[in-house]
Short mmCIF file of C-alpha atoms in Angstrom, two decimals:
data_model
loop_
_atom_site.label_atom_id
_atom_site.label_comp_id
_atom_site.label_asym_id
_atom_site.label_seq_id
_atom_site.Cartn_x
_atom_site.Cartn_y
_atom_site.Cartn_z
CA MET A 1 123.84 93.65 80.11
CA LYS A 2 120.85 93.65 77.75
CA GLU A 3 118.52 93.45 80.75
CA GLN A 4 120.23 96.51 82.30
CA ILE A 5 119.85 98.53 79.07
CA ALA A 6 116.18 97.54 78.81
CA LEU A 7 115.56 98.52 82.45
CA GLU A 8 117.25 101.91 81.96
CA ARG A 9 115.12 102.54 78.87
CA LEU A 10 111.95 101.62 80.78
CA THR A 11 112.91 103.93 83.63
CA GLY A 12 113.66 106.69 81.15
CA LEU A 13 110.28 106.30 79.44
CA ILE A 14 108.45 106.59 82.76
CA ALA A 15 110.48 109.68 83.72
CA PHE A 16 109.90 111.20 80.27
CA ALA A 17 106.14 110.58 80.51
CA ARG A 18 105.94 112.42 83.82
CA VAL A 19 108.19 115.31 82.67
CA GLY A 20 106.13 115.77 79.49
CA SER A 21 102.87 115.85 81.47
CA MET A 22 104.07 118.18 84.21
CA GLY A 23 106.29 120.44 82.10
CA SER A 24 109.07 120.47 84.67
CA PHE A 25 111.90 118.21 85.78
CA THR A 26 111.47 119.43 89.35
CA ALA A 27 107.75 118.66 89.48
CA ALA A 28 108.26 115.29 87.80
CA ALA A 29 111.04 114.44 90.25
CA ARG A 30 108.83 115.33 93.21
CA SER A 31 106.01 113.09 91.95
CA LEU A 32 108.42 110.19 91.39
CA SER A 33 110.24 110.70 94.72
CA LEU A 34 113.54 111.25 92.89
CA SER A 35 115.98 114.13 92.56
CA PRO A 36 115.65 116.48 89.55
CA SER A 37 119.13 115.52 88.40
CA ALA A 38 118.23 111.82 88.48
CA VAL A 39 115.16 112.44 86.34
CA SER A 40 117.10 114.64 83.91
CA LYS A 41 119.88 112.06 83.52
CA SER A 42 117.32 109.29 83.01
CA VAL A 43 115.68 111.22 80.17
CA GLN A 44 119.05 112.08 78.66
CA ARG A 45 120.07 108.41 78.62
CA LEU A 46 116.74 107.59 76.93
CA GLU A 47 117.41 110.20 74.24
CA GLN A 48 120.90 108.83 73.67
CA SER A 49 119.58 105.28 73.47
CA LEU A 50 116.90 106.22 70.94
CA GLY A 51 119.09 108.66 69.03
CA LEU A 52 116.32 111.27 69.27
CA SER A 53 115.87 114.63 70.94
CA LEU A 54 112.62 114.40 72.91
CA ILE A 55 112.68 117.65 74.93
CA ALA A 56 113.74 121.13 73.82
CA ARG A 57 115.28 122.77 76.87
CA THR A 58 115.73 126.47 77.55
CA THR A 59 116.71 128.32 80.70
CA ARG A 60 113.06 129.20 81.37
CA SER A 61 111.00 126.32 80.01
CA LEU A 62 110.95 123.02 78.23
CA THR A 63 108.80 121.80 75.36
CA LEU A 64 108.43 118.48 73.60
CA THR A 65 109.99 118.10 70.18
CA PRO A 66 107.81 116.66 67.38
CA GLU A 67 109.39 113.27 68.04
CA GLY A 68 108.81 113.75 71.75
CA ARG A 69 105.11 114.53 71.25
CA GLU A 70 104.70 111.40 69.16
CA LEU A 71 106.36 109.22 71.81
CA HIS A 72 104.75 110.91 74.82
CA GLU A 73 101.27 109.34 74.53
CA ARG A 74 102.77 105.85 74.38
CA ALA A 75 105.00 106.61 77.33
CA LEU A 76 101.93 107.81 79.25
CA ARG A 77 100.24 104.45 78.66
CA LEU A 78 103.32 102.76 80.05
CA LEU A 79 103.22 105.03 83.10
CA ARG A 80 99.53 104.27 83.69
CA ASP A 81 100.20 100.53 83.42
CA ALA A 82 103.03 100.81 85.95
CA GLU A 83 100.82 102.75 88.35
CA GLU A 84 98.02 100.20 87.95
CA ILE A 85 100.41 97.34 88.73
CA GLU A 86 101.56 99.19 91.85
CA GLN A 87 97.95 99.77 92.91
CA LEU A 88 97.06 96.11 92.39
CA ALA A 89 100.03 95.07 94.52
CA LYS A 90 98.99 97.44 97.30
CA THR A 91 95.41 96.20 97.13
CA ALA A 92 96.50 92.56 97.30
CA ARG A 93 98.49 93.30 100.47
CA ALA A 94 95.69 95.29 102.07
CA GLU A 95 93.56 93.97 104.93
CA PRO A 96 90.13 92.92 103.59
CA SER A 97 87.54 95.62 104.26
CA GLY A 98 84.42 97.23 102.86
CA THR A 99 81.19 95.57 101.71
CA LEU A 100 81.27 92.24 99.86
CA ARG A 101 78.11 91.65 97.81
CA ILE A 102 77.42 87.96 97.19
CA ALA A 103 74.54 86.51 95.17
CA ALA A 104 73.32 82.91 95.29
CA SER A 105 70.22 80.77 94.94
CA LEU A 106 68.16 80.13 98.09
CA PRO A 107 69.49 76.57 98.72
CA ILE A 108 73.13 77.54 98.27
CA GLY A 109 72.74 80.72 100.28
CA ILE A 110 70.89 79.12 103.17
CA HIS A 111 72.78 75.86 103.48
CA LEU A 112 76.29 76.56 102.16
CA LEU A 113 77.05 80.26 102.51
CA ALA A 114 75.11 81.51 105.52
CA PRO A 115 76.61 78.96 107.97
CA ILE A 116 80.19 80.02 107.21
CA LEU A 117 79.60 83.78 107.42
CA PRO A 118 80.18 84.05 111.21
CA ALA A 119 83.56 82.31 110.90
CA PHE A 120 84.49 84.50 107.93
CA ARG A 121 83.56 87.68 109.82
CA ALA A 122 85.54 86.52 112.85
CA LEU A 123 88.63 86.31 110.62
CA HIS A 124 87.90 89.53 108.74
CA PRO A 125 85.81 91.87 110.92
CA GLY A 126 86.44 94.77 108.55
CA VAL A 127 84.27 93.14 105.87
CA LYS A 128 80.50 93.60 105.77
CA VAL A 129 78.71 90.83 103.85
CA ASP A 130 75.61 91.63 101.79
CA LEU A 131 74.14 88.20 100.88
CA ARG A 132 71.46 88.37 98.18
CA LEU A 133 69.39 85.23 97.65
CA ASP A 134 67.32 84.76 94.52
CA ASP A 135 66.73 81.82 92.20
CA ARG A 136 66.81 84.04 89.11
CA PHE A 137 69.97 84.23 87.02
CA ILE A 138 71.34 87.68 87.85
CA ASP A 139 73.57 89.98 85.84
CA ILE A 140 76.58 90.19 88.17
CA ILE A 141 78.05 93.33 86.65
CA GLY A 142 74.75 95.06 86.02
CA ASP A 143 73.47 94.34 89.54
CA GLY A 144 76.71 95.51 91.18
CA VAL A 145 77.52 92.11 92.70
CA ASP A 146 81.10 91.19 93.61
CA MET A 147 80.64 87.42 93.40
CA ALA A 148 77.94 84.83 92.74
CA VAL A 149 77.87 81.17 93.71
CA ARG A 150 75.97 79.12 91.16
CA ILE A 151 75.00 75.52 90.66
CA GLY A 152 74.82 73.94 87.22
CA ASP A 153 76.89 74.05 84.08
CA LEU A 154 78.15 77.54 83.26
CA ALA A 155 77.54 79.15 79.90
CA ASP A 156 80.52 80.66 78.10
CA SER A 157 81.34 83.80 80.04
CA GLN A 158 83.91 86.52 80.49
CA LEU A 159 83.62 86.02 84.25
CA LEU A 160 86.42 84.46 86.26
CA SER A 161 85.40 81.27 88.05
CA ARG A 162 86.44 78.61 90.53
CA ARG A 163 84.89 75.19 91.02
CA LEU A 164 84.02 74.54 94.64
CA ALA A 165 83.46 71.29 96.54
CA PRO A 166 81.49 68.49 94.86
CA HIS A 167 78.06 67.54 96.14
CA ARG A 168 75.78 64.53 95.85
CA LEU A 169 72.20 64.11 94.72
CA GLY A 170 70.18 61.38 96.39
CA CYS A 171 66.76 60.38 97.63
CA PHE A 172 65.42 61.03 101.13
CA GLY A 173 62.34 60.19 103.13
CA ALA A 174 61.00 60.54 106.68
CA PRO A 175 61.41 57.57 109.07
CA SER A 176 57.61 57.57 109.61
CA TYR A 177 56.91 57.24 105.89
CA LEU A 178 59.48 54.51 105.38
CA ALA A 179 58.23 52.58 108.43
CA ALA A 180 54.72 52.59 106.96
CA ARG A 181 55.56 52.00 103.28
CA GLY A 182 58.98 50.36 103.33
CA ALA A 183 62.17 51.56 101.65
CA PRO A 184 62.81 50.85 97.96
CA SER A 185 66.00 48.99 97.16
CA HIS A 186 66.11 49.88 93.46
CA PRO A 187 64.99 52.96 91.45
CA ASP A 188 62.42 50.78 89.63
CA GLU A 189 60.56 50.40 92.94
CA LEU A 190 59.88 54.14 93.19
CA VAL A 191 56.75 53.65 91.04
CA GLY A 192 55.09 52.06 94.07
CA HIS A 193 55.80 55.05 96.32
CA ASP A 194 54.55 58.58 96.86
CA THR A 195 57.12 61.01 95.50
CA VAL A 196 57.66 64.75 95.74
CA THR A 197 59.27 66.58 92.82
CA LEU A 198 60.86 70.01 92.39
CA ARG A 199 59.80 72.34 89.58
CA TYR A 200 62.30 74.94 88.36
CA ARG A 201 60.99 78.48 88.72
CA SER A 202 63.06 79.75 85.82
CA SER A 203 61.77 77.27 83.22
CA GLY A 204 58.70 75.65 84.77
CA GLN A 205 60.17 72.23 84.00
CA LEU A 206 60.21 69.36 86.48
CA LEU A 207 63.51 68.19 87.92
CA ARG A 208 64.71 65.00 86.28
CA TRP A 209 66.04 62.68 88.99
CA PRO A 210 69.58 61.46 88.18
CA LEU A 211 70.32 58.06 89.70
CA ARG A 212 73.23 55.69 89.29
CA VAL A 213 72.44 52.13 88.27
CA GLY A 214 75.53 49.98 88.02
CA ASP A 215 78.11 51.82 85.95
CA ARG A 216 75.64 54.13 84.21
CA GLU A 217 73.50 57.10 85.13
CA ILE A 218 69.78 57.24 84.38
CA GLU A 219 67.21 60.03 84.68
CA ILE A 220 63.60 59.58 85.72
CA VAL A 221 60.64 61.88 86.29
CA PRO A 222 58.37 59.98 88.71
CA PRO A 223 54.63 60.70 88.60
CA SER A 224 54.54 62.79 91.74
CA GLY A 225 51.41 63.71 93.66
CA ILE A 226 53.10 66.84 95.04
CA VAL A 227 55.19 69.31 93.02
CA VAL A 228 56.87 72.33 94.64
CA ASP A 229 59.13 75.09 93.34
CA ALA A 230 61.42 75.56 96.35
CA SER A 231 63.82 73.06 97.89
CA GLU A 232 62.85 74.07 101.42
CA ALA A 233 59.21 73.30 100.65
CA LEU A 234 60.20 69.91 99.23
CA LEU A 235 62.11 69.02 102.39
CA ALA A 236 59.21 70.20 104.57
CA VAL A 237 56.81 67.89 102.69
CA LEU A 238 59.21 64.97 103.11
CA VAL A 239 59.65 65.61 106.84
CA ALA A 240 55.85 65.58 107.19
CA GLY A 241 55.74 62.08 105.69
CA GLY A 242 54.76 63.10 102.18
CA GLY A 243 56.91 60.51 100.42
CA ILE A 244 60.35 60.25 98.83
CA GLY A 245 62.13 63.12 97.11
CA LEU A 246 65.44 63.97 95.51
CA SER A 247 67.71 66.57 97.12
CA ALA A 248 71.29 67.78 97.19
CA ASP A 249 73.14 66.49 100.23
CA PHE A 250 73.98 69.96 101.52
CA VAL A 251 70.27 70.84 101.61
CA ALA A 252 69.20 67.62 103.32
CA ALA A 253 72.13 67.47 105.76
CA PRO A 254 70.50 69.40 108.67
CA TYR A 255 67.36 67.26 108.47
CA VAL A 256 69.40 64.07 108.41
CA ALA A 257 71.44 65.26 111.39
CA ARG A 258 68.23 65.82 113.37
CA GLY A 259 66.85 62.42 112.42
CA GLU A 260 63.94 63.95 110.48
CA LEU A 261 65.04 62.40 107.18
CA VAL A 262 67.09 59.37 106.20
CA PRO A 263 68.81 58.54 102.90
CA VAL A 264 66.92 56.29 100.51
CA LEU A 265 68.59 54.28 97.73
CA PRO A 266 72.07 55.19 99.09
CA ASP A 267 73.78 52.96 96.51
CA HIS A 268 72.31 55.01 93.67
CA VAL A 269 73.44 58.57 94.49
CA VAL A 270 75.27 60.63 91.87
CA GLU A 271 78.07 63.14 92.40
CA ARG A 272 78.23 66.54 90.77
CA HIS A 273 81.10 69.03 90.44
CA ASN A 274 79.10 72.05 89.32
CA ILE A 275 78.96 74.46 92.26
CA THR A 276 80.99 77.40 91.03
CA ALA A 277 81.98 80.82 92.31
CA VAL A 278 82.11 83.48 89.59
CA TRP A 279 83.25 87.10 89.69
CA PRO A 280 84.12 89.91 87.26
CA GLU A 281 87.66 90.55 86.13
CA SER A 282 87.43 93.99 87.76
CA ARG A 283 87.06 92.35 91.20
CA ARG A 284 90.05 90.03 90.80
CA ALA A 285 92.32 91.88 93.23
CA ASN A 286 89.60 92.66 95.80
CA PRO A 287 91.08 91.47 99.14
CA ALA A 288 87.64 90.74 100.63
CA LEU A 289 86.67 88.58 97.66
CA ARG A 290 89.98 86.71 97.75
CA ALA A 291 89.55 86.07 101.49
CA PHE A 292 85.99 84.78 101.02
CA LEU A 293 87.09 82.45 98.20
CA ALA A 294 89.74 81.02 100.52
CA CYS A 295 87.10 80.50 103.20
CA LEU A 296 84.77 78.73 100.74
CA THR A 297 87.53 76.45 99.50
CA GLU A 298 88.49 75.48 103.04
CA ARG A 299 85.03 74.91 104.55
CA LEU A 300 82.67 73.60 101.86
CA PRO A 301 84.09 70.04 101.60
CA ALA A 302 82.62 69.23 105.05
CA TRP A 303 79.08 68.82 103.68
CA ARG A 304 77.90 65.24 103.35
CA ALA A 305 74.44 63.79 104.05
CA THR A 306 74.12 60.71 101.85
#
């Protein structure tokens, strides 16, 4: 019974908000797809429930009483919230369409996102994908991006996020290099090898190689004769026989599949769970974004190279 009374009061507040804004029971009824008598009775029940007169009625017009004016702004907020909920529900049911703007670093964009775009578009042909690749840390809201896929630990943020599939970091080398120089069996043996190291563009610092030794994880920065600032360049040097380098498995996977690279120190790889999709709260109900998140969740676990 209490639930029924509360529902009637809520209905009455919404009807009252529309009547007060439009100045007419007939106009309010038309906008709510109800009859004028239903709207009038709903407001009357609200007045009886509150013990207040909210509308002063005459044969020619209606005006809000002082109490009605005070309550009207709050009732309007309630009406706007109800309309927003309805719009969100409609959006969630809608077929994904429009342009989906996605930002990512070059390695993630090239090796994780780009390969799944044809399958995503086959499922949702109404969505155009605008993939923006840059290693700089972008301002998602300021740059008008719907979603970004990032690697690394996230700073505290107001963005919504979802962790994606884990990946592994391990060492790789070309068969020609390993045939000539041999393959190390322990990280300590890397000092006797040529190595290639990645330098971060954002900070200028060299990548510290994480490696697992027994039940602990160590980090080393080998004295490399070649330093590059792009993962694709690092892999190209390795394929050409330049030495041993550290890479994420999803970056090295195509080269391993073609036989151009092989895993080195496979017992010492480390696993990371820090590939994350992030998006603004305002994009939460975007059907295209929700569909792409589902596609990422389904397809990314297939990557393995080490």
